[in-house]
PDB file of C-alpha atoms and ligand atoms in Angstrom:
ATOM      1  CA  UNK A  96       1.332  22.671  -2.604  1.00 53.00           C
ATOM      2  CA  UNK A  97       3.240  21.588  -5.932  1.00 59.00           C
ATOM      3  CA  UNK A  98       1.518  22.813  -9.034  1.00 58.00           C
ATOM      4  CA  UNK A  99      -0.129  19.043  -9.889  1.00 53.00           C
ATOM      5  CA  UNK A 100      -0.967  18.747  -6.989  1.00 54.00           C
ATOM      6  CA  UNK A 101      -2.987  21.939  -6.942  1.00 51.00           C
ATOM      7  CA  UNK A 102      -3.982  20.780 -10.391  1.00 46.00           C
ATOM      8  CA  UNK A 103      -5.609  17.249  -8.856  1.00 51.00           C
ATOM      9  CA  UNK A 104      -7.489  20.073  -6.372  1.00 52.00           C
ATOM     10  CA  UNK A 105      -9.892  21.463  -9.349  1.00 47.00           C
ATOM     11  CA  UNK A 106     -10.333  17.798 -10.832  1.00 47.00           C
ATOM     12  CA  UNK A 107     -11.811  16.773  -7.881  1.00 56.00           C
ATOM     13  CA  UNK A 108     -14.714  19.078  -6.746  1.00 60.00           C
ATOM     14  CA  UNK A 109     -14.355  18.505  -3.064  1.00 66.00           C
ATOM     15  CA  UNK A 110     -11.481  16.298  -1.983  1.00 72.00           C
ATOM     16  CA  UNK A 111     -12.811  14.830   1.534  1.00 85.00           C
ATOM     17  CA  UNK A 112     -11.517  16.146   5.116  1.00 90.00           C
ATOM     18  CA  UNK A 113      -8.563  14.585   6.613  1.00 92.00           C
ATOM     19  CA  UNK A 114     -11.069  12.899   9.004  1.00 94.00           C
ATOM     20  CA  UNK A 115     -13.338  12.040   6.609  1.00 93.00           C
ATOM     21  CA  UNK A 116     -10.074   9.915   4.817  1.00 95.00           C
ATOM     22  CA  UNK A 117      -8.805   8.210   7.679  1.00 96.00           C
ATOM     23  CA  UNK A 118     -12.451   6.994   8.520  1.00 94.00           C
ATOM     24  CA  UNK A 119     -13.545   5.900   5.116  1.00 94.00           C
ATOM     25  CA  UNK A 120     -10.260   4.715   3.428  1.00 96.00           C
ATOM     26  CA  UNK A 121     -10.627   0.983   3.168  1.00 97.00           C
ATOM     27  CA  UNK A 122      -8.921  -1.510   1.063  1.00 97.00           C
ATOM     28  CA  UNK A 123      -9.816  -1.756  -2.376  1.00 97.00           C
ATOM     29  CA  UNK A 124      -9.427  -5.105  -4.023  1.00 96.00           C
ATOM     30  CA  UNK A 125     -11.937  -4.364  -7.222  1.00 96.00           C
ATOM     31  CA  UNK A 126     -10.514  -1.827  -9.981  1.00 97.00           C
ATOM     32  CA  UNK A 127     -11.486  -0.823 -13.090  1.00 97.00           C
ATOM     33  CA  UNK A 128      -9.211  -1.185 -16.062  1.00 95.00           C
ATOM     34  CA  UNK A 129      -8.648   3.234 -16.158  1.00 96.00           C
ATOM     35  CA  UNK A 130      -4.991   3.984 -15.743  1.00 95.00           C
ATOM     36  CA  UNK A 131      -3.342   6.676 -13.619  1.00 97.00           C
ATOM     37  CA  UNK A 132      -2.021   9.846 -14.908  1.00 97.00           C
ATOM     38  CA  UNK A 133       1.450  10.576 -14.525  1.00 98.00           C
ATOM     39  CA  UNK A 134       0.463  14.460 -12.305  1.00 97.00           C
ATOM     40  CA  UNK A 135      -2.303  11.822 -10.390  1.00 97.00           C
ATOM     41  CA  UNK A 136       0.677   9.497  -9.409  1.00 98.00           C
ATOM     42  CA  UNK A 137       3.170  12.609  -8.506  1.00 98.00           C
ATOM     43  CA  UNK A 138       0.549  14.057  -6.346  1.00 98.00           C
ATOM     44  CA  UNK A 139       0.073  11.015  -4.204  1.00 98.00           C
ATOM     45  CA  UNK A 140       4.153  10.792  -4.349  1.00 98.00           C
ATOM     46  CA  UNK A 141       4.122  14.643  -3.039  1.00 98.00           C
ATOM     47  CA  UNK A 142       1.397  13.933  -0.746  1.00 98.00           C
ATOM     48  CA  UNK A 143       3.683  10.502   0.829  1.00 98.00           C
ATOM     49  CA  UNK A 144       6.454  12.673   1.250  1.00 98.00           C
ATOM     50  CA  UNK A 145       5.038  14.905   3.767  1.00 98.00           C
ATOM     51  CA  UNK A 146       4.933  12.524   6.171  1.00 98.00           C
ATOM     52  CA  UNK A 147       6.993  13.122   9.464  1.00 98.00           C
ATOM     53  CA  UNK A 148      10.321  11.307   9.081  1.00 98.00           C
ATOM     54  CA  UNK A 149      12.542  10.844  11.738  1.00 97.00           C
ATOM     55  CA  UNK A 150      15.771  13.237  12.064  1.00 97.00           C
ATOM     56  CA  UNK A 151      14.155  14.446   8.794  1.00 97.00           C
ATOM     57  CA  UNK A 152      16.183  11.435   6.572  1.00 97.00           C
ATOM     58  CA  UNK A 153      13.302  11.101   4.117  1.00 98.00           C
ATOM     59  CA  UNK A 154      14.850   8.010   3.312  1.00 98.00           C
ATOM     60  CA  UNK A 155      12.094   7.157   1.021  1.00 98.00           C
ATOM     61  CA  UNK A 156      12.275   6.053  -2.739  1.00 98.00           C
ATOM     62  CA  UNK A 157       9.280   5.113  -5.358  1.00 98.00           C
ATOM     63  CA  UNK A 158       9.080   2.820  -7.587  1.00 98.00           C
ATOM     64  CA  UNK A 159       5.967   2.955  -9.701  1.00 98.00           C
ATOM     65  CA  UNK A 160       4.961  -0.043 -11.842  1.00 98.00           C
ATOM     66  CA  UNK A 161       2.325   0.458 -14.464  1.00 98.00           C
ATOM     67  CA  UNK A 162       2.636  -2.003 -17.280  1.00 98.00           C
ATOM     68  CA  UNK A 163       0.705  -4.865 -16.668  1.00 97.00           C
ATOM     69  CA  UNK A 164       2.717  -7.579 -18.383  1.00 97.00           C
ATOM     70  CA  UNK A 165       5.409  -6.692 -15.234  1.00 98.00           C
ATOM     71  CA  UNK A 166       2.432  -6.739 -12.650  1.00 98.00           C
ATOM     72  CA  UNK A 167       1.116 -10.300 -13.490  1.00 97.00           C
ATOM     73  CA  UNK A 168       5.295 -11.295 -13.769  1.00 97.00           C
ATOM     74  CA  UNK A 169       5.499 -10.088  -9.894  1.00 98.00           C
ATOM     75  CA  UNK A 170       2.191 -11.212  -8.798  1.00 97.00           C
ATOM     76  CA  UNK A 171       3.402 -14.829  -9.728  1.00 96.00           C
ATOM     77  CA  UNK A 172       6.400 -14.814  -8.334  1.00 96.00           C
ATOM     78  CA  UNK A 173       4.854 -13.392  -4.783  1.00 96.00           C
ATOM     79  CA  UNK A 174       2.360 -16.061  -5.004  1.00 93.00           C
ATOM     80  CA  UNK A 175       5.341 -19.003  -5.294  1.00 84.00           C
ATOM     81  CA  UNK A 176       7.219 -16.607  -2.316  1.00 80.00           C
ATOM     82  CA  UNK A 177       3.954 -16.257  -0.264  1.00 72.00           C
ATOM     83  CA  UNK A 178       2.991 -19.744   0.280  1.00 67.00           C
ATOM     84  CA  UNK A 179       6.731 -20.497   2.064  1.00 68.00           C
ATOM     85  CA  UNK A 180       6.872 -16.969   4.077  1.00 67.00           C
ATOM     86  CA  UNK A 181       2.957 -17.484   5.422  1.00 66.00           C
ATOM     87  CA  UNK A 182       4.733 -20.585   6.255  1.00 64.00           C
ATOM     88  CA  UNK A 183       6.944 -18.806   9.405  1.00 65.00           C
ATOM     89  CA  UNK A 184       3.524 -16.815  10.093  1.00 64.00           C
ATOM     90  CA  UNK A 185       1.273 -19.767  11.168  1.00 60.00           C
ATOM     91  CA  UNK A 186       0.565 -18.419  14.702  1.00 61.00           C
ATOM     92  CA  UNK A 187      -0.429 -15.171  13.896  1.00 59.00           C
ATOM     93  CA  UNK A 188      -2.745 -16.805  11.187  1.00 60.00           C
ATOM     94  CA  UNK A 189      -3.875 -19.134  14.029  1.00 61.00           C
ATOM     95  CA  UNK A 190      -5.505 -15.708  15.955  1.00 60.00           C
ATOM     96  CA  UNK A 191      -7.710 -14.745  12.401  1.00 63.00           C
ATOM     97  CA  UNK A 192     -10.557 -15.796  11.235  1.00 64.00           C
ATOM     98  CA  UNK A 193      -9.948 -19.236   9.953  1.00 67.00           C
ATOM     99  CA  UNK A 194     -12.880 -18.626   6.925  1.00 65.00           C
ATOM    100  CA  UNK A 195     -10.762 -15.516   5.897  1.00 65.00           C
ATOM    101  CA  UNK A 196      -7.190 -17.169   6.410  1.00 68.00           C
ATOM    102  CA  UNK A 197      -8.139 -20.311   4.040  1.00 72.00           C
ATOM    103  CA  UNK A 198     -10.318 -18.214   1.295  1.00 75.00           C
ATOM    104  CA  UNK A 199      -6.790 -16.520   1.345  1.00 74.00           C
ATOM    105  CA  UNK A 200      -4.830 -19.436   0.876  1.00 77.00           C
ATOM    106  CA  UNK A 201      -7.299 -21.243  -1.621  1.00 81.00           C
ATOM    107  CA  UNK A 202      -6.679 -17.541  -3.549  1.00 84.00           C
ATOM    108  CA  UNK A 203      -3.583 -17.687  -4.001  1.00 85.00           C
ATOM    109  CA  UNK A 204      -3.540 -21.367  -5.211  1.00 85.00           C
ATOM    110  CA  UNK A 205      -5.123 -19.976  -8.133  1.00 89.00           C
ATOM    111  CA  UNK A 206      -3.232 -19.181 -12.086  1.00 90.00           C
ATOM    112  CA  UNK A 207      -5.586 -16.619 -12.353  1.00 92.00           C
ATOM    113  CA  UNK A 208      -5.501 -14.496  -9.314  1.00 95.00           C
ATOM    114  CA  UNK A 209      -3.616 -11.639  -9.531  1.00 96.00           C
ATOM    115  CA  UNK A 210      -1.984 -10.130  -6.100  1.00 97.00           C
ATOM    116  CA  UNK A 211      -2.304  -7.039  -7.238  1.00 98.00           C
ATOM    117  CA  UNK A 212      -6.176  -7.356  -8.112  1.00 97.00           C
ATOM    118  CA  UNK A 213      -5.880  -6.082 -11.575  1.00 96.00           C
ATOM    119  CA  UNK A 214      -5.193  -2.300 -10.169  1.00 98.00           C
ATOM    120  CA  UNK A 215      -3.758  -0.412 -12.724  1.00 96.00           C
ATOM    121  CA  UNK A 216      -0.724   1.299 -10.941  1.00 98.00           C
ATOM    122  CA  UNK A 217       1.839   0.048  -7.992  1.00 98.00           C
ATOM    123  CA  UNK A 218       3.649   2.363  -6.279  1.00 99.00           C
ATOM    124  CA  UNK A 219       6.286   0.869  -3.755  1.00 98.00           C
ATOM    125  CA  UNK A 220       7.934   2.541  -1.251  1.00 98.00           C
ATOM    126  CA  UNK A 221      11.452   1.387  -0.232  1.00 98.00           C
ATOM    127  CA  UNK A 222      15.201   2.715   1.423  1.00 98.00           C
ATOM    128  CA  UNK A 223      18.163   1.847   2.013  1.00 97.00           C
ATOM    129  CA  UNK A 224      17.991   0.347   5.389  1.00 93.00           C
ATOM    130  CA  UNK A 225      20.140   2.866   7.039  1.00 92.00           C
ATOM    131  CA  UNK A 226      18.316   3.302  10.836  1.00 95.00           C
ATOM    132  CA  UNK A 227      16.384   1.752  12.731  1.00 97.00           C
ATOM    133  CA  UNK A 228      13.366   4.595  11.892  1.00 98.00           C
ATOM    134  CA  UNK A 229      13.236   3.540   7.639  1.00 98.00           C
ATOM    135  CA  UNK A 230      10.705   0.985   8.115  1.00 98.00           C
ATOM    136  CA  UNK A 231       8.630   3.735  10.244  1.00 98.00           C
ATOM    137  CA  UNK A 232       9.312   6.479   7.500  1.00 98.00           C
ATOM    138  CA  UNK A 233       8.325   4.495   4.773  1.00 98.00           C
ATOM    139  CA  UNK A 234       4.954   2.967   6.225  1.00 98.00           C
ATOM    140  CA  UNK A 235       4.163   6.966   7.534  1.00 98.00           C
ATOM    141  CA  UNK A 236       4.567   7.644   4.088  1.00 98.00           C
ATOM    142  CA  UNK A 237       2.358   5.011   3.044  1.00 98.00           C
ATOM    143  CA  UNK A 238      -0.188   5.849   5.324  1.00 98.00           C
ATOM    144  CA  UNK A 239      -0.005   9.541   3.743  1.00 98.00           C
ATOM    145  CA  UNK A 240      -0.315   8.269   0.066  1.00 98.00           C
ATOM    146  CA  UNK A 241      -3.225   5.811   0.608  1.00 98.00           C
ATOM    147  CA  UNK A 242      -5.004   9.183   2.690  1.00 97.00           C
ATOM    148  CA  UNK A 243      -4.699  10.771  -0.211  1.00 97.00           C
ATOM    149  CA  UNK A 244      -6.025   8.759  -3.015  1.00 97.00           C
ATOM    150  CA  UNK A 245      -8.901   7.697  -0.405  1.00 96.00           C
ATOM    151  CA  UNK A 246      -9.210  12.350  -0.238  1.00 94.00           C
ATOM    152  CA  UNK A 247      -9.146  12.074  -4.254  1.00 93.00           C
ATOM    153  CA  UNK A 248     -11.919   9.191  -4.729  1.00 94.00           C
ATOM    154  CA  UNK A 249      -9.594   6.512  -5.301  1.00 97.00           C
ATOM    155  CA  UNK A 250      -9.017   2.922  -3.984  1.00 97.00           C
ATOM    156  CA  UNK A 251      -6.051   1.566  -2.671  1.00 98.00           C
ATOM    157  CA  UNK A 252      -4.432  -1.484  -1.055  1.00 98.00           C
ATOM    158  CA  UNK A 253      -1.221  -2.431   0.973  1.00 98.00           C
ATOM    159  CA  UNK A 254       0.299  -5.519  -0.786  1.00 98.00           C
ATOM    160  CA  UNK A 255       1.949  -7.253   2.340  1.00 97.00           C
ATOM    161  CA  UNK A 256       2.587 -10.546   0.509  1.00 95.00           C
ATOM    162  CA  UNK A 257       3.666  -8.896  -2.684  1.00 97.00           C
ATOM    163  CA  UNK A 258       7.205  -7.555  -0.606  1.00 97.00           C
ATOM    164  CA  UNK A 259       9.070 -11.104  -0.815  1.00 96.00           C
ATOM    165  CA  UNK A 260       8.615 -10.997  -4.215  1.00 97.00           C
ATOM    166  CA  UNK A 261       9.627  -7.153  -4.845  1.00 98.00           C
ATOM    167  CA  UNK A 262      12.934  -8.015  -3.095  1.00 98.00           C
ATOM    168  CA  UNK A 263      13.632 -10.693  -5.033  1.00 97.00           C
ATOM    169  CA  UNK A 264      16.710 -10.024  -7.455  1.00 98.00           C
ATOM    170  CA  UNK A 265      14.700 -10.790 -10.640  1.00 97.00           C
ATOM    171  CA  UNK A 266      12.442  -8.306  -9.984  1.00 98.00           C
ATOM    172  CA  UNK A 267      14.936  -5.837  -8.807  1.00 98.00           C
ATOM    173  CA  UNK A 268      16.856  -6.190 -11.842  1.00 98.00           C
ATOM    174  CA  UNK A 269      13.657  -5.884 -13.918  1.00 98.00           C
ATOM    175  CA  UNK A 270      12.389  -2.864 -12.495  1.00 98.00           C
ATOM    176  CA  UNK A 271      16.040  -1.277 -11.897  1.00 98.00           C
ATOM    177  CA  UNK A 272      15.764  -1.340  -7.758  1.00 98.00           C
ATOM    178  CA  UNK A 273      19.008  -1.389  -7.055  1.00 98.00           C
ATOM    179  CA  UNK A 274      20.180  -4.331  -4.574  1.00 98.00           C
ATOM    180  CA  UNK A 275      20.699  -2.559  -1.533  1.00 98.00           C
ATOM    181  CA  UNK A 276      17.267  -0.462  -1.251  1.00 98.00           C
ATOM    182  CA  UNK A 277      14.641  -2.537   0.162  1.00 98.00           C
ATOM    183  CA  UNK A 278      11.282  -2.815  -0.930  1.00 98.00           C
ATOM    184  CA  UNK A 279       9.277  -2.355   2.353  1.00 98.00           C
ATOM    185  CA  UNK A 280       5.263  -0.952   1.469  1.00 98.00           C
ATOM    186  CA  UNK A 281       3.995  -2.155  -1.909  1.00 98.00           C
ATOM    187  CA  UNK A 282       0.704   0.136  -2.315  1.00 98.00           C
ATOM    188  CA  UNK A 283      -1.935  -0.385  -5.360  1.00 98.00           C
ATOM    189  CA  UNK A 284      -3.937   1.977  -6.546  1.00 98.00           C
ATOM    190  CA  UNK A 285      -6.812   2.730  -8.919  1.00 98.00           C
ATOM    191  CA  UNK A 286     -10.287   3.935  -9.595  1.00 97.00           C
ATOM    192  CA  UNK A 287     -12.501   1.621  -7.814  1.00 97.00           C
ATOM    193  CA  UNK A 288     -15.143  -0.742  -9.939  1.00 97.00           C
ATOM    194  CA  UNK A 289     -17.260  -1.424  -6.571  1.00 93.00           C
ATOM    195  CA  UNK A 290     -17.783  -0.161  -3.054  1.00 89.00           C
ATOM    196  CA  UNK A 291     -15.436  -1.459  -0.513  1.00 83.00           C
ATOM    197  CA  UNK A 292     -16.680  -3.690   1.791  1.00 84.00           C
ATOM    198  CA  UNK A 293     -17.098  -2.650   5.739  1.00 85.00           C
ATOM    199  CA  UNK A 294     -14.671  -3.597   7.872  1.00 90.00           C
ATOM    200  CA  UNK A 295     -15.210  -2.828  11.535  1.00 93.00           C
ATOM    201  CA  UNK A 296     -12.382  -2.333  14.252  1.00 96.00           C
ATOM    202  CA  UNK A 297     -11.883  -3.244  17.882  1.00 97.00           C
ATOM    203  CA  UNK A 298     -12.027  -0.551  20.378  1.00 98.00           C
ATOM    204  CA  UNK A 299      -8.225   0.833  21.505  1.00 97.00           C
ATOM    205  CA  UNK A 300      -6.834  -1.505  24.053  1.00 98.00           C
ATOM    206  CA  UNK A 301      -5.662   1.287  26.863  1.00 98.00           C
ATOM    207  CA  UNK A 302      -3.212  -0.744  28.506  1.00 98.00           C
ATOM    208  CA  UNK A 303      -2.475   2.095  31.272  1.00 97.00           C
ATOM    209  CA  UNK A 304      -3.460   5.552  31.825  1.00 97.00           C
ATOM    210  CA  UNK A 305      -1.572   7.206  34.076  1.00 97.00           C
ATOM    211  CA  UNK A 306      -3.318  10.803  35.355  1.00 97.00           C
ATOM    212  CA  UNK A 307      -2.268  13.711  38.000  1.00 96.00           C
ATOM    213  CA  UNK A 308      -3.887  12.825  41.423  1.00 88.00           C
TER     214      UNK A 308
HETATM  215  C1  FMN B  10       1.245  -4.326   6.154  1.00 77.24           C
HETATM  216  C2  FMN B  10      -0.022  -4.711   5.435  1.00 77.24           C
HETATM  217  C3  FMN B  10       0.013  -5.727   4.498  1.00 77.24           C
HETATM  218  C4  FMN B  10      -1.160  -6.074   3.800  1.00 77.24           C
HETATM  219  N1  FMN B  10      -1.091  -7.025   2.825  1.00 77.24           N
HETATM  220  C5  FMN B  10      -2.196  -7.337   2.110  1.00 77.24           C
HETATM  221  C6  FMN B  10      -2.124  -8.279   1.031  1.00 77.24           C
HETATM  222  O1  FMN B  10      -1.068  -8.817   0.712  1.00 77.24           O
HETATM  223  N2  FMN B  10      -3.265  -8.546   0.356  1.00 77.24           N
HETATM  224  C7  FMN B  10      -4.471  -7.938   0.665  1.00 77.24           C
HETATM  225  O2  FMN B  10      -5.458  -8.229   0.007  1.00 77.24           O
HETATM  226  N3  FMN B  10      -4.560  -7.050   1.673  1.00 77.24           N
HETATM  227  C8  FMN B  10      -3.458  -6.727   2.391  1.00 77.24           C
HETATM  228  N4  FMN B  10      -3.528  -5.794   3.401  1.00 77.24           N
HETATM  229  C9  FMN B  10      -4.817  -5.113   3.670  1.00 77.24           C
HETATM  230  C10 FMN B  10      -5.454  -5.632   4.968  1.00 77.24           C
HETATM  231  O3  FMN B  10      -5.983  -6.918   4.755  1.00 77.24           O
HETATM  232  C11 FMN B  10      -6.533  -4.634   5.407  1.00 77.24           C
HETATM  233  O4  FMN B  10      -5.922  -3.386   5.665  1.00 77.24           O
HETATM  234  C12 FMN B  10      -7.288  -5.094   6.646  1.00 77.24           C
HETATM  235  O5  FMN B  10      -8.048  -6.249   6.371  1.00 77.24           O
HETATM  236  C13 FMN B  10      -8.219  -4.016   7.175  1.00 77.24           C
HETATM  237  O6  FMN B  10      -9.131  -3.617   6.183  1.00 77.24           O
HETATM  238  P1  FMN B  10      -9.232  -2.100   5.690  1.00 77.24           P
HETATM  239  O7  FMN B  10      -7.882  -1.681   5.163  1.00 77.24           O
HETATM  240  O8  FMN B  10     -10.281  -2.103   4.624  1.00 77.24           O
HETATM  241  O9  FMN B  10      -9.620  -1.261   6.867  1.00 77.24           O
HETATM  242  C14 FMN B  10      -2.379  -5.415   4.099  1.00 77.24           C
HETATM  243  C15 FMN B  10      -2.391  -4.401   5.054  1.00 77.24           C
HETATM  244  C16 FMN B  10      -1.242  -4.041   5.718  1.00 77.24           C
HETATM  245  C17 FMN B  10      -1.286  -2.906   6.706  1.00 77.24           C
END
């Protein structure tokens, strides 16, 4: 374990089993206004990079956004991307919940609604789309971080509609991405300002199960 790392360790008095993470990480769309510290953000970054990654490529990069001036700049320019990408989506927003899919919509209408729901940090994980495993490595990755800040006592959320907007040129050239590494798992991340809300899950669909006679 990397020396912040080990550092984040003794902050936190008991950082929560792995189990414990994966069953009580949910996404966190309330933060308070606290900012990250710079060893808080490299831990999650060390704890990301772990992940398995095929033919060990590790063809991860981060880009960590903290200023919110640039936040609110990228959160309006995913909400003017969003709204013609959910476009080429309408099916699979036929199967949801209608309630949910036009509280979304009616969200995203707004000025003051902020994609990013006022977290104080984004980290986005991107590569150069080299093999057909990057997309894996980097959402393994993600998986990993968001573990981790769940282990630590803080909130995070995968920004899905925020990616159009990430891979837009302006942003690219505002953030120095450069043009060929594509953004592929925007993550926020922040100390939570309420308790996440439940959300259940469908029992695994075993579609065959093949055993010994
Ligand atoms: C690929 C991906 C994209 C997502 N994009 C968004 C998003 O743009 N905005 C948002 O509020 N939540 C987003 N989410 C969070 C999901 O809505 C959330 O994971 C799901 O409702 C299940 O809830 P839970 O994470 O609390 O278990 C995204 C999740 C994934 C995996």
């Amino acid at each position: 374990m990397k020396e912040h790392a080990r550092t984040l360790h003794h902050l936190h008095e008991r950082p929560l089993s792995a189990l414990d993470a994966i069953f009580m990480r949910r996404s966190v769309t309330a933060y308070t206004p606290q900012p990250l510290d710079e060893s808080t953000v490299r831990a999650l970054m060390d704890a990301a990079v772990q992940a398995p990654t095929a033919t060990h490529t590790e063809p991860w990069a981060f880009i960590v956004v903290q200023d919110r001036a640039a936040l609110e700049r990228i959160s309006d320019r995913a909400k003017g991307s969003w709204v013609k990408e959910a476009a080429h989506y309408r099916e699979l927003h036929a199967g949801a919940d209608a309630a949910m899919t036009s509280a979304f919509v009616e969200r995203f209408a707004s000025p003051d609604f902020c994609v990013f729901y006022d977290a104080s940090t984004l980290i986005a994980i991107g590569a150069r789309p080299l093999g057909p495993f990057v997309v894996a490595d980097c959402w393994l990755a993600a998986e990993n971080l968001m573990l981790a800040a769940c282990a630590l006592g803080l909130g995070t959320c995968c920004i899905g509609s925020a990616v159009p907007a990430l891979n837009s040129p302006d942003t690219k050239s505002e953030l120095g991405i450069p043009s060929d590494v594509e953004i592929i798992a925007p993550i926020i991340v922040g100390v939570p300002s309420e308790t996440a809300t439940e959300v259940s899950r469908k029992d695994p669909t075993v579609l065959s199960w093949t055993r010994a006679e």
